[in-house]
CSV table of C-alpha atoms and ligand atoms in Angstrom, one decimal:
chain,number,residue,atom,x,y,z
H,1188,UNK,CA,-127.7,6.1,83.0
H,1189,UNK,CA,-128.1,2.6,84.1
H,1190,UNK,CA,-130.2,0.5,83.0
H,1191,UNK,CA,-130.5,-1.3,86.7
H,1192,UNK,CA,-131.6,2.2,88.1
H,1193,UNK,CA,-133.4,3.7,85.5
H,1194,UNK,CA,-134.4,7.3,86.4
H,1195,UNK,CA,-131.5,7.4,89.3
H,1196,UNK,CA,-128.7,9.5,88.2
H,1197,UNK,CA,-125.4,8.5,90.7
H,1198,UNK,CA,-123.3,11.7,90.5
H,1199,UNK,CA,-120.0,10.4,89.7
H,1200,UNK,CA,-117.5,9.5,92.1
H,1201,UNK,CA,-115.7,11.9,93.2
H,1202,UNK,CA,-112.1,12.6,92.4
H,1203,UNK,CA,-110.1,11.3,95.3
H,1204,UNK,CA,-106.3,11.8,96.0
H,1205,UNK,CA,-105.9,15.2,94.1
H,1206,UNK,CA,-103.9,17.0,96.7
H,1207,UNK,CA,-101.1,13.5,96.2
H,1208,UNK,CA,-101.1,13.8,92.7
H,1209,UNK,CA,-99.5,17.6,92.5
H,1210,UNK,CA,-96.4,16.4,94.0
H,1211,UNK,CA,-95.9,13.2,91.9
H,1212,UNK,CA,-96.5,15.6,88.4
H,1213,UNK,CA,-93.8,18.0,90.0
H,1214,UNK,CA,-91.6,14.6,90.5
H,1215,UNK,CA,-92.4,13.5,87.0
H,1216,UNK,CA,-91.6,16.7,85.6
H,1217,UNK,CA,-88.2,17.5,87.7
H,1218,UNK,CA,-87.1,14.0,86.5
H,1219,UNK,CA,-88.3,14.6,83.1
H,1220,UNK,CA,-86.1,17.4,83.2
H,1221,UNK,CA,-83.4,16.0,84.5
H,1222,UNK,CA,-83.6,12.9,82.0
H,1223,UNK,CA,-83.6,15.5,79.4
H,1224,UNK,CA,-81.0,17.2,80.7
H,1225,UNK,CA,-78.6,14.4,81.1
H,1226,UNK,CA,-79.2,13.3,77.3
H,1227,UNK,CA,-78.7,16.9,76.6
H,1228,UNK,CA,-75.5,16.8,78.0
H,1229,UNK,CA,-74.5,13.4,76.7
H,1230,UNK,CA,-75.6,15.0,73.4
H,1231,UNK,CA,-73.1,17.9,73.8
H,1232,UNK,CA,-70.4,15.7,75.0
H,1233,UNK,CA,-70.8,13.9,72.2
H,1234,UNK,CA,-70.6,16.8,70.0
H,1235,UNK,CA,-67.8,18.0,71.6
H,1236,UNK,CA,-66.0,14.3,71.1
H,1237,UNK,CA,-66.9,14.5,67.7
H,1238,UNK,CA,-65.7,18.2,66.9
H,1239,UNK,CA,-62.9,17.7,68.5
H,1240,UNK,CA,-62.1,14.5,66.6
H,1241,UNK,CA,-62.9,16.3,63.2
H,1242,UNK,CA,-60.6,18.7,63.4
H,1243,UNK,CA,-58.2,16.3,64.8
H,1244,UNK,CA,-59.0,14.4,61.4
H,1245,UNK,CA,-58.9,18.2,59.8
H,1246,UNK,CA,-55.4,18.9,61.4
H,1247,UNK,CA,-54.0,15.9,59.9
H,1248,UNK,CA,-55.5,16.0,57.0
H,1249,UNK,CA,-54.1,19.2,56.1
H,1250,UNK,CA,-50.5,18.1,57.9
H,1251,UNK,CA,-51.2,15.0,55.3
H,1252,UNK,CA,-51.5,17.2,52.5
H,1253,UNK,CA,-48.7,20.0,53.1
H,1254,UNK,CA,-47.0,16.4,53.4
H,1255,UNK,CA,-47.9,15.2,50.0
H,1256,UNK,CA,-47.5,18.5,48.1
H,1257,UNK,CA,-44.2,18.9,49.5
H,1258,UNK,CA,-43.6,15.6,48.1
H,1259,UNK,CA,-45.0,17.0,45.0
H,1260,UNK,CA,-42.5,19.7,44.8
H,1261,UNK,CA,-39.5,17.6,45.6
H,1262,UNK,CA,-40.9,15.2,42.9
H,1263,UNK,CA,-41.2,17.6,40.5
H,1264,UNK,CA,-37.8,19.8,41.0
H,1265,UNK,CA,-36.5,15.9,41.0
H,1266,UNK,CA,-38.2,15.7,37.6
H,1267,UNK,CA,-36.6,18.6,36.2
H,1268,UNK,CA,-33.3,18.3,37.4
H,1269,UNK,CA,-33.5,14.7,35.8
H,1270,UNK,CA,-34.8,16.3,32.8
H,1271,UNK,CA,-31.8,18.9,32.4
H,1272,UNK,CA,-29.3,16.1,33.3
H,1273,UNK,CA,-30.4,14.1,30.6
H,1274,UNK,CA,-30.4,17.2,28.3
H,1275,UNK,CA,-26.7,17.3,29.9
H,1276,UNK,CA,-26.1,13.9,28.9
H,1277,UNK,CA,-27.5,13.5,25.4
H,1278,UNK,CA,-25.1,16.9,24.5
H,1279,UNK,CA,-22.3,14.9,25.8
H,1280,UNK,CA,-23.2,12.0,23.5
H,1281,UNK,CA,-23.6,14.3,21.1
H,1282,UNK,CA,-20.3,15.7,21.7
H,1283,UNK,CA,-18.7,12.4,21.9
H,1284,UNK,CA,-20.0,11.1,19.0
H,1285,UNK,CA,-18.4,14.2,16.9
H,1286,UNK,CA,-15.2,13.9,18.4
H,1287,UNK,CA,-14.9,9.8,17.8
H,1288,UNK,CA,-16.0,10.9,14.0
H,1289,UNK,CA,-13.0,13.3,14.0
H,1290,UNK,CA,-10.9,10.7,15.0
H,1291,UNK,CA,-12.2,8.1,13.0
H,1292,UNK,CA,-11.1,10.5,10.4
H,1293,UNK,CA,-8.1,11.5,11.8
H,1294,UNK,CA,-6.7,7.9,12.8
H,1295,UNK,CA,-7.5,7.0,8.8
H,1296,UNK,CA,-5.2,10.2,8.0
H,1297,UNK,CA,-2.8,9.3,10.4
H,1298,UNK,CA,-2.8,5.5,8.8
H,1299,UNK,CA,-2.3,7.2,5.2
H,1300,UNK,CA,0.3,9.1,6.6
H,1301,UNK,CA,1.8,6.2,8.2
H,1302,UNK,CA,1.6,4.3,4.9
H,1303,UNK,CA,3.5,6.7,2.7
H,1304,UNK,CA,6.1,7.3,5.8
H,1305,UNK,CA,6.8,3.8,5.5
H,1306,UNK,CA,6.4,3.8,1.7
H,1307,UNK,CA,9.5,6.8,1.7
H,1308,UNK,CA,11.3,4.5,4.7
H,1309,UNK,CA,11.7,1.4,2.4
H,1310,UNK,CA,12.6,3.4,-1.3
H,1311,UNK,CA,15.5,5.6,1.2
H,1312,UNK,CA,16.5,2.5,2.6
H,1313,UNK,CA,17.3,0.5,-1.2
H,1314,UNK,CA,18.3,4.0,-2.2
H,1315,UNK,CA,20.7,3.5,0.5
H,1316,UNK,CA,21.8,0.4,0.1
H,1317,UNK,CA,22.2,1.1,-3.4
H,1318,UNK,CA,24.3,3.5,-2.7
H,1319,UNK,CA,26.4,1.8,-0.3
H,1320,UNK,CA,27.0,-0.7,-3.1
H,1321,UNK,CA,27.9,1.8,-5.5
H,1322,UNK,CA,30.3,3.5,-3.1
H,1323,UNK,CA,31.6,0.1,-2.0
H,1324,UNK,CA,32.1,-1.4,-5.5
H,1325,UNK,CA,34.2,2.6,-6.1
H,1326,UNK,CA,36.2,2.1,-3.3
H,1327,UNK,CA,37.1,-1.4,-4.6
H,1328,UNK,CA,37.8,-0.1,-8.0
H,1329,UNK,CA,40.1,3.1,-6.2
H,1330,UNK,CA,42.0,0.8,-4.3
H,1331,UNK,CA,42.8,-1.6,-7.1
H,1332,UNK,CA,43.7,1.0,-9.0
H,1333,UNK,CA,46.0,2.2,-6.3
H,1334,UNK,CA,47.5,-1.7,-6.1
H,1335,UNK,CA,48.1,-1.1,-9.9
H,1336,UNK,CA,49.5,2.0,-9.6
H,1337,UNK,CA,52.1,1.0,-6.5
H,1338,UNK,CA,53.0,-1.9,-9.2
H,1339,UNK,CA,53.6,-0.4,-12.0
H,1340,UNK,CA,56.2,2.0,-9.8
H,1341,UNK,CA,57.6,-0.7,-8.4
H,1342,UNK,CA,58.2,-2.4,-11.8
H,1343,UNK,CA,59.7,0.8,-13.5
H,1344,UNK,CA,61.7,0.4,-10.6
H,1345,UNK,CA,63.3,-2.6,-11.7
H,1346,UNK,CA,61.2,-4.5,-8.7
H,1347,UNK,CA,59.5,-8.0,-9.9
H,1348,UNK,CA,56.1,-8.5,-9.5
H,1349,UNK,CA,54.6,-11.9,-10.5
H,1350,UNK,CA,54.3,-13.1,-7.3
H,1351,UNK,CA,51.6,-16.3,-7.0
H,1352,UNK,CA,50.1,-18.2,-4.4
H,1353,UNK,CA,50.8,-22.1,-4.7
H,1354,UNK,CA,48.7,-23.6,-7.9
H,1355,UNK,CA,48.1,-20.5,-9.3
H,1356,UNK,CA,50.2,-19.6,-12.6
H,1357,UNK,CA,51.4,-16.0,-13.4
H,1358,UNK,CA,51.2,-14.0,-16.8
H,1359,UNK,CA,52.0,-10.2,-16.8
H,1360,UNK,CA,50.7,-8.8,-13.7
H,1361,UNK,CA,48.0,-11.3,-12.4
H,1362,UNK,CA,47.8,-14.8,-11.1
H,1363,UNK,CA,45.3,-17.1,-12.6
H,1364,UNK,CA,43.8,-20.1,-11.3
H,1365,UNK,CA,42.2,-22.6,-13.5
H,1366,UNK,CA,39.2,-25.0,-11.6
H,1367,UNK,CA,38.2,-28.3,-12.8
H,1368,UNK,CA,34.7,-29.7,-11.9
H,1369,UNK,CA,30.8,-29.1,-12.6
H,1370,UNK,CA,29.5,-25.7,-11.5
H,1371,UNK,CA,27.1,-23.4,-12.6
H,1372,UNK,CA,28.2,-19.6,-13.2
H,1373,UNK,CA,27.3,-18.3,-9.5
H,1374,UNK,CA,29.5,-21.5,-7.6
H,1375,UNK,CA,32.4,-20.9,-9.5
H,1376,UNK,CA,31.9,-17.0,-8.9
H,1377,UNK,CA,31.8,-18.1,-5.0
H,1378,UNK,CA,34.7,-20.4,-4.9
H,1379,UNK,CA,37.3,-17.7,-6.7
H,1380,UNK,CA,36.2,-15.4,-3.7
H,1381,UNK,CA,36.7,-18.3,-1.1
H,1382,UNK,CA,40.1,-18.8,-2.8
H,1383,UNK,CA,40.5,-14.7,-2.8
H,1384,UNK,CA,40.4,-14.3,-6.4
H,1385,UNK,CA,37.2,-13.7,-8.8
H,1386,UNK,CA,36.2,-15.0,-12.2
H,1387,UNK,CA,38.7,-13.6,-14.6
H,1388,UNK,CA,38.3,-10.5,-16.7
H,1389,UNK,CA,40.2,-10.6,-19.8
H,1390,UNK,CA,41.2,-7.2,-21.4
H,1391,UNK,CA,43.8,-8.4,-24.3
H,1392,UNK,CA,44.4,-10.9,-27.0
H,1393,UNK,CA,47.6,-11.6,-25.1
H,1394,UNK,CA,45.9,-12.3,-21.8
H,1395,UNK,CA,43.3,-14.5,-23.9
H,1396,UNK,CA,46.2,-16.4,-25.7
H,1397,UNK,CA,47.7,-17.1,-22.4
H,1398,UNK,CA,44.3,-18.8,-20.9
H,1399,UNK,CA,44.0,-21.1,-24.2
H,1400,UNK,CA,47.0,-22.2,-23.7
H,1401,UNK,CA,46.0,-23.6,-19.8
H,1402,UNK,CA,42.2,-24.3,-20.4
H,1403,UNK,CA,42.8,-27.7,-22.5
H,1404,UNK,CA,40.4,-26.5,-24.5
H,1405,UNK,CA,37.4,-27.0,-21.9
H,1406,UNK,CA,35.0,-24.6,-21.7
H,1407,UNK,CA,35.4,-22.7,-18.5
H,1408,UNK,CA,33.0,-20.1,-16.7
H,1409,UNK,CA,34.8,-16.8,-17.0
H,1410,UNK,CA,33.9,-13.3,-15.1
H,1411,UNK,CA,31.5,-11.6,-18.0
H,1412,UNK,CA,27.8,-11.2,-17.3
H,1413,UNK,CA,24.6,-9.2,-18.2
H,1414,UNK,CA,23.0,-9.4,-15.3
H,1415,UNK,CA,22.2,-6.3,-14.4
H,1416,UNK,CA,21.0,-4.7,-17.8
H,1417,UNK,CA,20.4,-7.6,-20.9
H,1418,UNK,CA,23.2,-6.5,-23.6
H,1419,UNK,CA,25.5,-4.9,-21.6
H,1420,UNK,CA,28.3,-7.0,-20.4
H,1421,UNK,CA,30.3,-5.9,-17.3
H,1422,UNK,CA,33.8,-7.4,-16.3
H,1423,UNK,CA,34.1,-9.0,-13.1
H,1424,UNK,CA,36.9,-6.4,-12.0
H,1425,UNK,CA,34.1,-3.6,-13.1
H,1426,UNK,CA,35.4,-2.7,-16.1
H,1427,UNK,CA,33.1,-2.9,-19.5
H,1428,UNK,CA,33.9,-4.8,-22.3
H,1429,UNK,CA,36.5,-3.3,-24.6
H,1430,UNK,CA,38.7,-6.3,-25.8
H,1431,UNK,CA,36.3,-9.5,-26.7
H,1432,UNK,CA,36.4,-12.9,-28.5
H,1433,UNK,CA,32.4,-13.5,-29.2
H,1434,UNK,CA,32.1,-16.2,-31.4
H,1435,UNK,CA,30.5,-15.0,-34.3
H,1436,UNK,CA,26.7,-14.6,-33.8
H,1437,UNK,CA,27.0,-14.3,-29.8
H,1438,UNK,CA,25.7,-13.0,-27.5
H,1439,UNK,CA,22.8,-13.9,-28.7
H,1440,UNK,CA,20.3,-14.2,-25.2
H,1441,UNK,CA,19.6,-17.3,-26.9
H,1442,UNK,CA,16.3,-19.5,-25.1
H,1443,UNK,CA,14.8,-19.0,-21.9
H,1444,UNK,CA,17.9,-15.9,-21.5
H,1445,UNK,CA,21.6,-16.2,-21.5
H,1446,UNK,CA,23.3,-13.7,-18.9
H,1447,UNK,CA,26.6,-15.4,-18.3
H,1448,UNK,CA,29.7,-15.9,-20.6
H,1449,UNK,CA,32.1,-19.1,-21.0
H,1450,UNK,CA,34.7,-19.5,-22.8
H,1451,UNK,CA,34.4,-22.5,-25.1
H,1452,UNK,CA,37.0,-24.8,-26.3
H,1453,UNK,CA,37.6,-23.1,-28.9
H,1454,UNK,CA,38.7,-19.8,-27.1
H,1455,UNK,CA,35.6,-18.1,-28.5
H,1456,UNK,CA,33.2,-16.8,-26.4
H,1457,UNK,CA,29.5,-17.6,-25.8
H,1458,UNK,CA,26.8,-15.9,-23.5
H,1459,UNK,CA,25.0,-19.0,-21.9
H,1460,UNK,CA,22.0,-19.8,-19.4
H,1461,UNK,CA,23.9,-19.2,-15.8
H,1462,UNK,CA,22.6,-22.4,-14.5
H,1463,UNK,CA,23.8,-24.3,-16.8
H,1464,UNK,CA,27.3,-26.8,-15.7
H,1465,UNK,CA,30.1,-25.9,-17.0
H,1466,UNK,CA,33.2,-28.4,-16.0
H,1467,UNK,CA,35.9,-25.5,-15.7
H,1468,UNK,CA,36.4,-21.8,-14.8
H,1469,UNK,CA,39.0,-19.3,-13.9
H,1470,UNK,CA,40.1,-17.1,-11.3
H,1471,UNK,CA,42.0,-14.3,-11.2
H,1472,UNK,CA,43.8,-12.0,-8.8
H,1473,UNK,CA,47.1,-9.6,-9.1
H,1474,UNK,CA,50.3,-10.8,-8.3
H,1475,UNK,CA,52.4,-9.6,-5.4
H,1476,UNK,CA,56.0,-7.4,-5.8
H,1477,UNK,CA,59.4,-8.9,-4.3
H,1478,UNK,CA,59.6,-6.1,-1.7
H,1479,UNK,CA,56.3,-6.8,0.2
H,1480,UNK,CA,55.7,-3.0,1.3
H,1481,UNK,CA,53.6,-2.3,-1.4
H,1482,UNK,CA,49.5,-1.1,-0.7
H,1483,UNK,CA,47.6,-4.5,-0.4
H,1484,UNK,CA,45.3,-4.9,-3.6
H,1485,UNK,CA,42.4,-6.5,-2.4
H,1486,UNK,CA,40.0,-7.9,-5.2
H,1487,UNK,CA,36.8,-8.1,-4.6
H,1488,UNK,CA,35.5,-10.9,-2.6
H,1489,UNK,CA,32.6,-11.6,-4.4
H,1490,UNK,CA,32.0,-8.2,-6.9
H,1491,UNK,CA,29.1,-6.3,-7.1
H,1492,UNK,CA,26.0,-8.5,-6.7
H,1493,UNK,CA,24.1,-9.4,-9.9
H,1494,UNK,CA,20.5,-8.7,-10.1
H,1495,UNK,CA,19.2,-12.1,-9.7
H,1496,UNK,CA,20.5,-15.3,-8.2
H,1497,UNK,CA,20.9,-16.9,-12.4
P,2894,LIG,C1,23.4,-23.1,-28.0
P,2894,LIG,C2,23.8,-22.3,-26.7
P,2894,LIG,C3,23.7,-20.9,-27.1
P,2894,LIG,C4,24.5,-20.6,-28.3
P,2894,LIG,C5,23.9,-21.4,-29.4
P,2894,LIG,C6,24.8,-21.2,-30.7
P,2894,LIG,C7,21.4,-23.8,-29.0
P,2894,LIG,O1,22.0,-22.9,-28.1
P,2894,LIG,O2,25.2,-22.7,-26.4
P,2894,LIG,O3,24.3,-20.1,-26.0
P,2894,LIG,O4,24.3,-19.2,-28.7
P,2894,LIG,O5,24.1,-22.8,-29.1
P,2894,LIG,O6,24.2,-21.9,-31.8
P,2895,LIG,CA1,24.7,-17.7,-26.7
C-alpha cells in the first residue's frame, strides 16, 4: 500500500522475460553439471594417482622388507656360524693349552733325563780314563818287567849289562843320575822324565849304600810319595815299599801334610811337604846289554799321575 495513493492498490508488475529465463537455468544447470563433472573426474584421477602411488609405496615396501629380513637371515646364520667358530676356536685353545702343559712337562722330563745322561757321560768318562791309566801304568810295569827278564837272560848268558848314558853312573842293573839345584818334588819328577829316567826307587840296602856314597850327603828328592792314599807310599817304578830307611819317627804327615819323601843327608829317609826345595834328587833308569838286540825297557816318562799337583 502506498502511502502516496492511499486506497489504490497497483497490481504488481508483471513478471517479464520468463520464457528467456528457461534456457539460461538449463545453461546453468548443464554447466553445473559439467563443472561437477570435471572435478569429479579430477577427483578420480586423483584417486587413481594416488592408488596407484600407494601400492607403488606398498610394492616397495614389501620388496624393502623381504630385503631386510633376508638380511636378517644372512645376519643371523652369520651369527651362528660365528658363534660355532668361536666354539671351534676356544676348543682348539683349549686343546693347545693341554698339549703345551704336556710338554711343559715333558721338556722338564726330557731335561731330567738329559741331566742324569750327562751325569752317567762324565762318571764313564773318568771311569775310563781311569782305566786307561790303570791299563797304561800295567803295560808299563809288563814291559819293564819283560826289559828285566831279557836282562837277566842275557846276563846268565855271560852278556854285560851296565850300559849308561854319558853322566850317569851304573850300580847292578840301573843307571842313576844325581841332579844338583833347587826344586820342589814335582820339577825334579819332570826333569828325570825329560832326561828319560824317573825319581829313583830303591828296593835294597845295597842300592841305598851305593846312593850315599854319590849324594855328598845332600838331601835329594827321591821317587816315594803318598799322593794318592795318605800312608801308603808307592815307588816311582810302581812297586810298594818293601825295603825302607825311615828315619825313626817318619813318616810322620808332619804340618800342613807331607806326601813326598827325600832322602836326607844322613841317608835316612823323611816324608816332607812336596813344595818344599830340596837342592838335589835322583834319577833312575836300567842300563843297556853289550849286544843291543835286547826288548827296549822304556821307563815311564813321567809315572802314574799323583792325585794333586803337591
Ligand atoms: C821337620 C820336617 C818333618 C820332619 C820333622 C822331624 C818340623 O818338621 O822335616 O818332615 O818329620 O822335621 O822332626
Ligand atoms: Ca816327616
Amino acid at each position: 500500500m502506498s502511502s502516496e495513493n492511499p486506497g489504490y492498490w497497483e497490481p504488481p508488475p508483471k513478471r517479464c522475460c520468463c520464457a528467456r529465463r528457461g534456457p539460461q537455468l538449463v545453461l546453468v544447470g548443464l554447466l553445473s553439471t559439467a563443472m561437477w563433472a570435471g572435478m569429479l573426474t579430477l577427483l578420480l584421477l586423483w584417486h587413481w594417482e594416488t592408488e596407484k602411488n600407494l601400492k607403488q609405496l606398498g610394492d616397495t615396501a614389501i620388496q624393502n622388507v623381504s630385503h631386510v629380513s633376508k638380511d636378517l637371515q644372512r645376519y643371523q646364520s652369520n651369527q651362528l656360524a660365528q658363534k660355532s667358530q668361536d666354539s671351534e676356536l676356544s676348543q682348539n685353545l683349549n686343546r693347545l693349552q693341554e698339549n703345551f702343559i704336556n710338554v711343559k712337562s715333558q721338556n722338564s722330563e726330557f731335561s731330567q733325563s738329559l741331566n742324569s745322561l750327562q751325569e752317567d757321560l762324565i762318571n764313564i768318562r773318568s771311569q775310563g780314563l781311569n782305566e786307561k791309566r790303570t791299563a797304561s801304568d800295567s803295560l808299563e810295569k809288563l814291559q819293564e818287567e819283560v826289559a828285566k827278564l831279557w836282562m837277566e837272560m842275557l846276563i846268565s848268558k855271560g852278556v854285560a849289562c851296565s850300559t849308561c848314558p854319558e853322566n850317569w853312573l851304573n850300580f847292578q842293573q840301573k843307571c842313576y843320575y844325581f841332579g844338583k839345584g833347587s826344586k820342589q818334588w814335582i820339577q825334579a819328577r819332570f826333569t828325570c822324565s825329560d832326561l828319560e829316567g824317573r825319581l829313583v826307587s830303591i828296593h835294597s840296602q845295597e842300592e841305598q849304600d851305593f846312593l850315599m856314597r854319590h849324594t855328598n850327603k845332600q838331601d835329594s828328592w827321591i821317587g816315594l810319595r803318598d799322593l794318592d792314599v795318605e800312608g801308603e807310599f808307592v815307588w816311582m817304578d810302581g812297586s810298594p815299599v818293601g825295603y825302607s830307611n825311615w828315619n825313626p819317627g817318619e813318616p810322620n804327615n808332619a804340618g800342613q801334610g807331607e806326601d813326598c819323601v827325600m832322602m836326607r843327608g844322613s841317608g835316612q829317609w823323611n816324608d816332607a811337604y812336596c813344595r818344599s826345595y830340596l837342592d838335589a834328587w835322583v834319577c833312575e833308569q836300567l842300563a843297556t846289554c853289550e849286544e843291543a838286540s835286547a826288548p827296549v825297557a822304556s821307563v815311564s816318562p813321567t809315572g802314574p799321575t799323583p792325585k794333586n799337583g803337591s
